[in-house]
Amino acid sequence: MNLQPNDTMGQAGSTGSADTFEAGLRKAARQPETAQADVLRRILARNAETVMGRRHGFAAIGDVEAYRRAVPVHEFHALRPMIEMQRASGQPVLSADRPVTHLPASGAVRRCDRVPLVAGDLAYRARAREVAHRALARESGFAAGRVLDLGALAGTAGADPVPGLRQILDLEARAYVVALLWLGHRDVTGIDAGRLESLDLLQDVLGRHGERLLADLEGGELSIADRLPSGLAAAARDAIAPDDGRIEELSLVTAQEGVLSVASVWPSLTVVAADLTADDSGRPAWLPIRVRIVDTGCELSEVRATVAMGLGETFLPLLTEAYFEFAEVDAEHPAPAAFLGLYGIRPGQDYQVFVTTMSGLYRYRLKATVRVDGHLGRCPTLRVRRHDLQTGLAEQARLQVSQANAAAGEALDAAFGDPPRFTLLGGPRKGTFRLLLERRADVEPRLAAIAEAVDRRLRRASLAYDTARADGAEAAVTVGFREHRPASARQSAQMDCSAA
């Protein structure tokens, strides 16, 4: 398959209106080989002068076979140095367009392992969501009123209620802001959850912080403003929409039911849209039976893999956004000839998936397999099975090692001109830790004060932890002495990078 420009596809990859985008997808599905060649040609041409493009001779690649010979298969660990170099320098290392955001890499070990996303790919994803929403709107009451987007909680590309919301590292605080900004709107008929666990998180926040949320809504205030960057706190406060009638309605709900819930706050909710491949949490037991859950397709951090063209039945690969390659699942290191294009895979077989994107991922192996379950035009429709089920949101909301490490360091720096060395170890339960200090005469009388200082900082770092402590939970960090002098200053079991 050659990569010469082909005008017959027109604007198949255009991000214009949702109508244009859907029409382009359907047109591309009639000629998948041509559509995929056009996508790969555009990606290589746009990124030919990047570090990656010059290294592998993108400008001289004339067909798919040459691309496979010139460019090796990549996984995240191989691209990490170039991703970090581009992020730090702003130079075109992987992509000519500067990334506008970075999302957690599928199956990442560290929270700072993130893949880039450029504006063009972000726009494609937005249009793909609109296509899925339009399909829902045609066949259900999803968009009869407002649609609440939980992308900021699910970690997917989405429309945030205030810019910069994802800068809030404390997931429970982020969910609190989302809940507060949507409480004023009764007419929510659809929720784009991204992943079902984000719906559980929203339900938990409404239940735990209902009275506080109502007080903030009534006063037009944000009681957790001190946990947010100042500019973001001001923007969130300005976006609060207090309404006397709505506040009275929600107060009555609280009086009758004891707590707020998704179902009681938004009684017109009829459909929840989600990527049902994203986690294995299943339908929330608390969700009323009247609310339908619909699969809208698979969106990984690296690529929007499929989009639903109907109510959870036809999942079309987003063949105008990324170039897809496939290999049999048992081929650990497939030879170039073993790779198939989107137009070459067949029903009844599971395949590994490799993508090339405008955002700078080239022949990138996804943590997923696919199986053909039908066709739209000449393009296979796909069922995706993910092998990277994301870290649960409940797990993410627990105290992280990095938070405990930072709180210990700050507390010791504030208390001592020459801070003692320390080691941070895991405690008896998840989200608990043991802080072991260098044994010194000036430290021993201050152990209790150190423990209190660390706890204060942790309560500021995590709304969920602060709430638990207010309800009588034990402190997450215990403080004691090491039996032996540590080999190096400030050892830590830190395994994530929350500041990323």
PDB file of C-alpha atoms in Angstrom, residues 13-238:
ATOM      1  CA  GLY A  13     -10.394  13.052   8.816  1.00  0.00           C
ATOM      2  CA  SER A  14     -11.856  16.522   9.232  1.00  0.00           C
ATOM      3  CA  THR A  15     -12.738  17.538  12.765  1.00  0.00           C
ATOM      4  CA  GLY A  16     -15.396  20.066  11.556  1.00  0.00           C
ATOM      5  CA  SER A  17     -18.934  19.567  12.833  1.00  0.00           C
ATOM      6  CA  ALA A  18     -20.166  16.302  14.314  1.00  0.00           C
ATOM      7  CA  ASP A  19     -22.224  15.797  11.145  1.00  0.00           C
ATOM      8  CA  THR A  20     -19.145  16.209   8.950  1.00  0.00           C
ATOM      9  CA  PHE A  21     -17.065  14.011  11.216  1.00  0.00           C
ATOM     10  CA  GLU A  22     -19.596  11.166  11.264  1.00  0.00           C
ATOM     11  CA  ALA A  23     -20.044  11.393   7.495  1.00  0.00           C
ATOM     12  CA  GLY A  24     -16.263  11.244   7.108  1.00  0.00           C
ATOM     13  CA  LEU A  25     -16.055   8.159   9.305  1.00  0.00           C
ATOM     14  CA  ARG A  26     -18.754   6.361   7.342  1.00  0.00           C
ATOM     15  CA  LYS A  27     -17.106   7.317   4.048  1.00  0.00           C
ATOM     16  CA  ALA A  28     -13.729   6.101   5.309  1.00  0.00           C
ATOM     17  CA  ALA A  29     -15.329   2.807   6.381  1.00  0.00           C
ATOM     18  CA  ARG A  30     -16.223   2.151   2.736  1.00  0.00           C
ATOM     19  CA  GLN A  31     -12.526   2.457   1.771  1.00  0.00           C
ATOM     20  CA  PRO A  32     -10.532   1.556   4.907  1.00  0.00           C
ATOM     21  CA  GLU A  33      -7.277   0.828   3.079  1.00  0.00           C
ATOM     22  CA  THR A  34      -7.296   4.235   1.393  1.00  0.00           C
ATOM     23  CA  ALA A  35      -8.349   5.999   4.596  1.00  0.00           C
ATOM     24  CA  GLN A  36      -5.581   4.373   6.627  1.00  0.00           C
ATOM     25  CA  ALA A  37      -2.926   5.150   3.995  1.00  0.00           C
ATOM     26  CA  ASP A  38      -4.047   8.788   4.070  1.00  0.00           C
ATOM     27  CA  VAL A  39      -3.815   8.943   7.873  1.00  0.00           C
ATOM     28  CA  LEU A  40      -0.309   7.465   7.928  1.00  0.00           C
ATOM     29  CA  ARG A  41       0.853   9.779   5.143  1.00  0.00           C
ATOM     30  CA  ARG A  42      -0.411  12.850   7.010  1.00  0.00           C
ATOM     31  CA  ILE A  43       1.197  11.772  10.295  1.00  0.00           C
ATOM     32  CA  LEU A  44       4.601  11.105   8.706  1.00  0.00           C
ATOM     33  CA  ALA A  45       4.552  14.297   6.629  1.00  0.00           C
ATOM     34  CA  ARG A  46       3.596  16.464   9.601  1.00  0.00           C
ATOM     35  CA  ASN A  47       6.277  14.956  11.862  1.00  0.00           C
ATOM     36  CA  ALA A  48       9.063  14.449   9.319  1.00  0.00           C
ATOM     37  CA  GLU A  49      11.279  17.168  10.848  1.00  0.00           C
ATOM     38  CA  THR A  50      10.987  15.992  14.436  1.00  0.00           C
ATOM     39  CA  VAL A  51      13.868  14.196  16.131  1.00  0.00           C
ATOM     40  CA  MET A  52      11.998  10.914  15.638  1.00  0.00           C
ATOM     41  CA  GLY A  53      11.137  11.760  12.045  1.00  0.00           C
ATOM     42  CA  ARG A  54      14.720  12.530  11.055  1.00  0.00           C
ATOM     43  CA  ARG A  55      16.066   9.506  12.915  1.00  0.00           C
ATOM     44  CA  HIS A  56      13.816   7.118  10.980  1.00  0.00           C
ATOM     45  CA  GLY A  57      13.621   8.964   7.660  1.00  0.00           C
ATOM     46  CA  PHE A  58       9.899   9.746   7.638  1.00  0.00           C
ATOM     47  CA  ALA A  59      10.293  11.977   4.579  1.00  0.00           C
ATOM     48  CA  ALA A  60      11.567   9.090   2.459  1.00  0.00           C
ATOM     49  CA  ILE A  61       8.926   6.529   3.480  1.00  0.00           C
ATOM     50  CA  GLY A  62       6.646   5.801   0.549  1.00  0.00           C
ATOM     51  CA  ASP A  63       4.595   2.806   1.601  1.00  0.00           C
ATOM     52  CA  VAL A  64       3.507   0.820   4.644  1.00  0.00           C
ATOM     53  CA  GLU A  65       6.131  -1.859   4.127  1.00  0.00           C
ATOM     54  CA  ALA A  66       8.885   0.772   4.186  1.00  0.00           C
ATOM     55  CA  TYR A  67       7.369   2.254   7.348  1.00  0.00           C
ATOM     56  CA  ARG A  68       7.473  -1.134   9.076  1.00  0.00           C
ATOM     57  CA  ARG A  69      11.087  -1.653   8.045  1.00  0.00           C
ATOM     58  CA  ALA A  70      12.168   1.824   9.148  1.00  0.00           C
ATOM     59  CA  VAL A  71      10.339   2.155  12.454  1.00  0.00           C
ATOM     60  CA  PRO A  72      10.455  -0.463  15.236  1.00  0.00           C
ATOM     61  CA  VAL A  73       7.584  -1.370  17.523  1.00  0.00           C
ATOM     62  CA  HIS A  74       7.563   0.836  20.636  1.00  0.00           C
ATOM     63  CA  GLU A  75       6.295   0.425  24.153  1.00  0.00           C
ATOM     64  CA  PHE A  76       6.093   3.188  26.725  1.00  0.00           C
ATOM     65  CA  HIS A  77       9.455   2.544  28.378  1.00  0.00           C
ATOM     66  CA  ALA A  78      11.209   2.992  25.008  1.00  0.00           C
ATOM     67  CA  LEU A  79       9.544   6.344  24.334  1.00  0.00           C
ATOM     68  CA  ARG A  80       9.695   7.697  27.899  1.00  0.00           C
ATOM     69  CA  PRO A  81      13.035   9.551  27.464  1.00  0.00           C
ATOM     70  CA  MET A  82      11.792  11.302  24.313  1.00  0.00           C
ATOM     71  CA  ILE A  83       8.426  12.142  25.894  1.00  0.00           C
ATOM     72  CA  GLU A  84      10.189  13.660  28.890  1.00  0.00           C
ATOM     73  CA  MET A  85      12.681  15.494  26.662  1.00  0.00           C
ATOM     74  CA  GLN A  86       9.882  17.063  24.614  1.00  0.00           C
ATOM     75  CA  ARG A  87       7.896  17.931  27.723  1.00  0.00           C
ATOM     76  CA  ALA A  88      10.865  19.625  29.363  1.00  0.00           C
ATOM     77  CA  SER A  89      12.237  21.455  26.313  1.00  0.00           C
ATOM     78  CA  GLY A  90       9.126  22.171  24.263  1.00  0.00           C
ATOM     79  CA  GLN A  91      11.108  21.116  21.192  1.00  0.00           C
ATOM     80  CA  PRO A  92       9.604  18.872  18.444  1.00  0.00           C
ATOM     81  CA  VAL A  93      11.086  15.569  19.567  1.00  0.00           C
ATOM     82  CA  LEU A  94       8.165  13.234  18.814  1.00  0.00           C
ATOM     83  CA  SER A  95       5.555  15.549  17.302  1.00  0.00           C
ATOM     84  CA  ALA A  96       5.723  18.802  15.347  1.00  0.00           C
ATOM     85  CA  ASP A  97       2.727  20.091  17.315  1.00  0.00           C
ATOM     86  CA  ARG A  98       3.353  20.768  20.961  1.00  0.00           C
ATOM     87  CA  PRO A  99       1.218  18.528  23.230  1.00  0.00           C
ATOM     88  CA  VAL A 100      -1.581  20.331  25.027  1.00  0.00           C
ATOM     89  CA  THR A 101      -1.876  17.663  27.730  1.00  0.00           C
ATOM     90  CA  HIS A 102      -0.406  14.363  28.907  1.00  0.00           C
ATOM     91  CA  LEU A 103      -2.561  11.430  30.028  1.00  0.00           C
ATOM     92  CA  PRO A 104      -1.511   8.480  32.237  1.00  0.00           C
ATOM     93  CA  ALA A 105       0.013   5.769  30.047  1.00  0.00           C
ATOM     94  CA  SER A 106      -2.012   2.550  29.900  1.00  0.00           C
ATOM     95  CA  GLY A 107      -0.612   0.090  32.401  1.00  0.00           C
ATOM     96  CA  ALA A 108       1.821   2.681  33.798  1.00  0.00           C
ATOM     97  CA  VAL A 109       3.786   1.781  36.925  1.00  0.00           C
ATOM     98  CA  ARG A 110       4.317   5.401  37.982  1.00  0.00           C
ATOM     99  CA  ARG A 111       1.714   8.151  38.034  1.00  0.00           C
ATOM    100  CA  CYS A 112       4.148  10.399  36.165  1.00  0.00           C
ATOM    101  CA  ASP A 113       4.294   7.962  33.216  1.00  0.00           C
ATOM    102  CA  ARG A 114       2.202   9.941  30.760  1.00  0.00           C
ATOM    103  CA  VAL A 115       1.683   9.984  27.020  1.00  0.00           C
ATOM    104  CA  PRO A 116       1.338  13.200  24.974  1.00  0.00           C
ATOM    105  CA  LEU A 117      -1.809  14.427  23.277  1.00  0.00           C
ATOM    106  CA  VAL A 118      -1.745  17.216  20.693  1.00  0.00           C
ATOM    107  CA  ALA A 119      -4.655  19.561  19.975  1.00  0.00           C
ATOM    108  CA  GLY A 120      -5.613  17.812  16.736  1.00  0.00           C
ATOM    109  CA  ASP A 121      -5.976  14.411  18.371  1.00  0.00           C
ATOM    110  CA  LEU A 122      -7.867  15.993  21.272  1.00  0.00           C
ATOM    111  CA  ALA A 123     -10.291  17.510  18.768  1.00  0.00           C
ATOM    112  CA  TYR A 124     -10.797  14.115  17.094  1.00  0.00           C
ATOM    113  CA  ARG A 125     -11.711  12.604  20.448  1.00  0.00           C
ATOM    114  CA  ALA A 126     -14.173  15.384  21.156  1.00  0.00           C
ATOM    115  CA  ARG A 127     -15.858  14.771  17.804  1.00  0.00           C
ATOM    116  CA  ALA A 128     -15.910  11.017  18.433  1.00  0.00           C
ATOM    117  CA  ARG A 129     -17.713  11.632  21.728  1.00  0.00           C
ATOM    118  CA  GLU A 130     -20.209  13.846  19.914  1.00  0.00           C
ATOM    119  CA  VAL A 131     -20.853  11.073  17.389  1.00  0.00           C
ATOM    120  CA  ALA A 132     -21.493   8.601  20.227  1.00  0.00           C
ATOM    121  CA  HIS A 133     -23.709  11.141  22.002  1.00  0.00           C
ATOM    122  CA  ARG A 134     -25.685  11.767  18.806  1.00  0.00           C
ATOM    123  CA  ALA A 135     -26.318   8.048  18.451  1.00  0.00           C
ATOM    124  CA  LEU A 136     -27.557   7.999  22.047  1.00  0.00           C
ATOM    125  CA  ALA A 137     -29.696  11.099  21.497  1.00  0.00           C
ATOM    126  CA  ARG A 138     -31.371   9.511  18.468  1.00  0.00           C
ATOM    127  CA  GLU A 139     -32.329   6.388  20.381  1.00  0.00           C
ATOM    128  CA  SER A 140     -32.667   7.477  24.024  1.00  0.00           C
ATOM    129  CA  GLY A 141     -33.230  10.496  26.252  1.00  0.00           C
ATOM    130  CA  PHE A 142     -29.506  10.994  26.874  1.00  0.00           C
ATOM    131  CA  ALA A 143     -29.311  14.595  25.630  1.00  0.00           C
ATOM    132  CA  ALA A 144     -32.883  15.717  26.291  1.00  0.00           C
ATOM    133  CA  GLY A 145     -31.444  17.958  29.007  1.00  0.00           C
ATOM    134  CA  ARG A 146     -27.885  18.628  30.162  1.00  0.00           C
ATOM    135  CA  VAL A 147     -25.076  16.088  29.883  1.00  0.00           C
ATOM    136  CA  LEU A 148     -22.676  15.930  32.843  1.00  0.00           C
ATOM    137  CA  ASP A 149     -19.124  15.127  31.682  1.00  0.00           C
ATOM    138  CA  LEU A 150     -16.991  13.236  34.225  1.00  0.00           C
ATOM    139  CA  GLY A 151     -13.857  13.078  32.072  1.00  0.00           C
ATOM    140  CA  ALA A 152     -11.922  15.017  34.722  1.00  0.00           C
ATOM    141  CA  LEU A 153     -12.562  12.189  37.193  1.00  0.00           C
ATOM    142  CA  ALA A 154     -12.221   9.288  34.770  1.00  0.00           C
ATOM    143  CA  GLY A 155      -8.913  10.538  33.369  1.00  0.00           C
ATOM    144  CA  THR A 156     -10.280  10.702  29.821  1.00  0.00           C
ATOM    145  CA  ALA A 157     -10.295  13.633  27.422  1.00  0.00           C
ATOM    146  CA  GLY A 158     -13.465  15.597  28.112  1.00  0.00           C
ATOM    147  CA  ALA A 159     -15.074  18.981  28.655  1.00  0.00           C
ATOM    148  CA  ASP A 160     -14.175  20.238  32.145  1.00  0.00           C
ATOM    149  CA  PRO A 161     -16.560  22.652  33.950  1.00  0.00           C
ATOM    150  CA  VAL A 162     -13.634  25.022  34.633  1.00  0.00           C
ATOM    151  CA  PRO A 163     -10.258  25.158  32.849  1.00  0.00           C
ATOM    152  CA  GLY A 164      -7.394  23.562  34.742  1.00  0.00           C
ATOM    153  CA  LEU A 165      -9.595  21.312  36.878  1.00  0.00           C
ATOM    154  CA  ARG A 166      -7.199  18.388  36.343  1.00  0.00           C
ATOM    155  CA  GLN A 167      -4.430  20.346  38.064  1.00  0.00           C
ATOM    156  CA  ILE A 168      -6.091  19.322  41.339  1.00  0.00           C
ATOM    157  CA  LEU A 169      -4.079  16.252  42.283  1.00  0.00           C
ATOM    158  CA  ASP A 170      -6.384  15.308  45.166  1.00  0.00           C
ATOM    159  CA  LEU A 171      -9.019  13.255  43.324  1.00  0.00           C
ATOM    160  CA  GLU A 172     -11.684  13.676  45.997  1.00  0.00           C
ATOM    161  CA  ALA A 173     -11.232  17.465  45.970  1.00  0.00           C
ATOM    162  CA  ARG A 174     -11.560  17.391  42.171  1.00  0.00           C
ATOM    163  CA  ALA A 175     -14.794  15.386  42.480  1.00  0.00           C
ATOM    164  CA  TYR A 176     -16.058  17.859  45.100  1.00  0.00           C
ATOM    165  CA  VAL A 177     -15.626  20.737  42.655  1.00  0.00           C
ATOM    166  CA  VAL A 178     -17.403  18.822  39.878  1.00  0.00           C
ATOM    167  CA  ALA A 179     -20.308  17.998  42.199  1.00  0.00           C
ATOM    168  CA  LEU A 180     -20.603  21.589  43.423  1.00  0.00           C
ATOM    169  CA  LEU A 181     -20.631  23.079  39.932  1.00  0.00           C
ATOM    170  CA  TRP A 182     -23.352  20.688  38.762  1.00  0.00           C
ATOM    171  CA  LEU A 183     -25.578  20.747  41.854  1.00  0.00           C
ATOM    172  CA  GLY A 184     -27.321  23.880  40.631  1.00  0.00           C
ATOM    173  CA  HIS A 185     -28.607  22.132  37.502  1.00  0.00           C
ATOM    174  CA  ARG A 186     -31.644  19.885  37.934  1.00  0.00           C
ATOM    175  CA  ASP A 187     -32.141  19.025  34.254  1.00  0.00           C
ATOM    176  CA  VAL A 188     -29.316  16.478  33.852  1.00  0.00           C
ATOM    177  CA  THR A 189     -30.567  13.623  31.671  1.00  0.00           C
ATOM    178  CA  GLY A 190     -27.235  12.059  30.692  1.00  0.00           C
ATOM    179  CA  ILE A 191     -23.865  11.457  32.316  1.00  0.00           C
ATOM    180  CA  ASP A 192     -20.755  10.800  30.230  1.00  0.00           C
ATOM    181  CA  ALA A 193     -18.912   8.864  32.931  1.00  0.00           C
ATOM    182  CA  GLY A 194     -15.823   7.860  30.950  1.00  0.00           C
ATOM    183  CA  ARG A 195     -15.516   4.868  33.287  1.00  0.00           C
ATOM    184  CA  LEU A 196     -18.147   3.613  35.714  1.00  0.00           C
ATOM    185  CA  GLU A 197     -15.916   4.082  38.750  1.00  0.00           C
ATOM    186  CA  SER A 198     -16.097   7.856  38.242  1.00  0.00           C
ATOM    187  CA  LEU A 199     -19.836   7.572  38.845  1.00  0.00           C
ATOM    188  CA  ASP A 200     -19.161   5.729  42.118  1.00  0.00           C
ATOM    189  CA  LEU A 201     -16.721   8.466  43.147  1.00  0.00           C
ATOM    190  CA  LEU A 202     -19.307  11.176  42.456  1.00  0.00           C
ATOM    191  CA  GLN A 203     -21.909   9.227  44.460  1.00  0.00           C
ATOM    192  CA  ASP A 204     -19.504   8.881  47.400  1.00  0.00           C
ATOM    193  CA  VAL A 205     -18.647  12.595  47.398  1.00  0.00           C
ATOM    194  CA  LEU A 206     -22.327  13.594  47.343  1.00  0.00           C
ATOM    195  CA  GLY A 207     -22.981  11.241  50.256  1.00  0.00           C
ATOM    196  CA  ARG A 208     -19.986  12.266  52.387  1.00  0.00           C
ATOM    197  CA  HIS A 209     -20.038  16.012  51.751  1.00  0.00           C
ATOM    198  CA  GLY A 210     -23.709  16.737  51.062  1.00  0.00           C
ATOM    199  CA  GLU A 211     -24.230  19.329  53.812  1.00  0.00           C
ATOM    200  CA  ARG A 212     -20.969  21.080  53.005  1.00  0.00           C
ATOM    201  CA  LEU A 213     -21.824  21.139  49.291  1.00  0.00           C
ATOM    202  CA  LEU A 214     -25.247  22.655  49.986  1.00  0.00           C
ATOM    203  CA  ALA A 215     -23.711  25.332  52.220  1.00  0.00           C
ATOM    204  CA  ASP A 216     -21.201  26.200  49.490  1.00  0.00           C
ATOM    205  CA  LEU A 217     -23.926  26.288  46.832  1.00  0.00           C
ATOM    206  CA  GLU A 218     -26.153  28.553  48.924  1.00  0.00           C
ATOM    207  CA  GLY A 219     -23.349  30.960  49.771  1.00  0.00           C
ATOM    208  CA  GLY A 220     -21.649  30.871  46.359  1.00  0.00           C
ATOM    209  CA  GLU A 221     -18.487  29.835  48.161  1.00  0.00           C
ATOM    210  CA  LEU A 222     -15.866  27.104  47.865  1.00  0.00           C
ATOM    211  CA  SER A 223     -14.951  25.861  51.323  1.00  0.00           C
ATOM    212  CA  ILE A 224     -12.058  23.767  50.003  1.00  0.00           C
ATOM    213  CA  ALA A 225     -10.494  26.712  48.139  1.00  0.00           C
ATOM    214  CA  ASP A 226      -7.304  26.406  50.193  1.00  0.00           C
ATOM    215  CA  ARG A 227      -6.703  22.981  48.593  1.00  0.00           C
ATOM    216  CA  LEU A 228      -6.768  24.403  45.064  1.00  0.00           C
ATOM    217  CA  PRO A 229      -4.413  26.633  43.054  1.00  0.00           C
ATOM    218  CA  SER A 230      -5.569  30.214  43.667  1.00  0.00           C
ATOM    219  CA  GLY A 231      -6.563  31.012  40.082  1.00  0.00           C
ATOM    220  CA  LEU A 232      -8.495  27.778  39.760  1.00  0.00           C
ATOM    221  CA  ALA A 233     -10.284  28.350  43.070  1.00  0.00           C
ATOM    222  CA  ALA A 234     -11.441  31.785  41.874  1.00  0.00           C
ATOM    223  CA  ALA A 235     -12.665  30.387  38.536  1.00  0.00           C
ATOM    224  CA  ALA A 236     -14.550  27.586  40.290  1.00  0.00           C
ATOM    225  CA  ARG A 237     -16.138  30.028  42.723  1.00  0.00           C
ATOM    226  CA  ASP A 238     -17.298  32.240  39.838  1.00  0.00           C
TER     227      ASP A 238
END
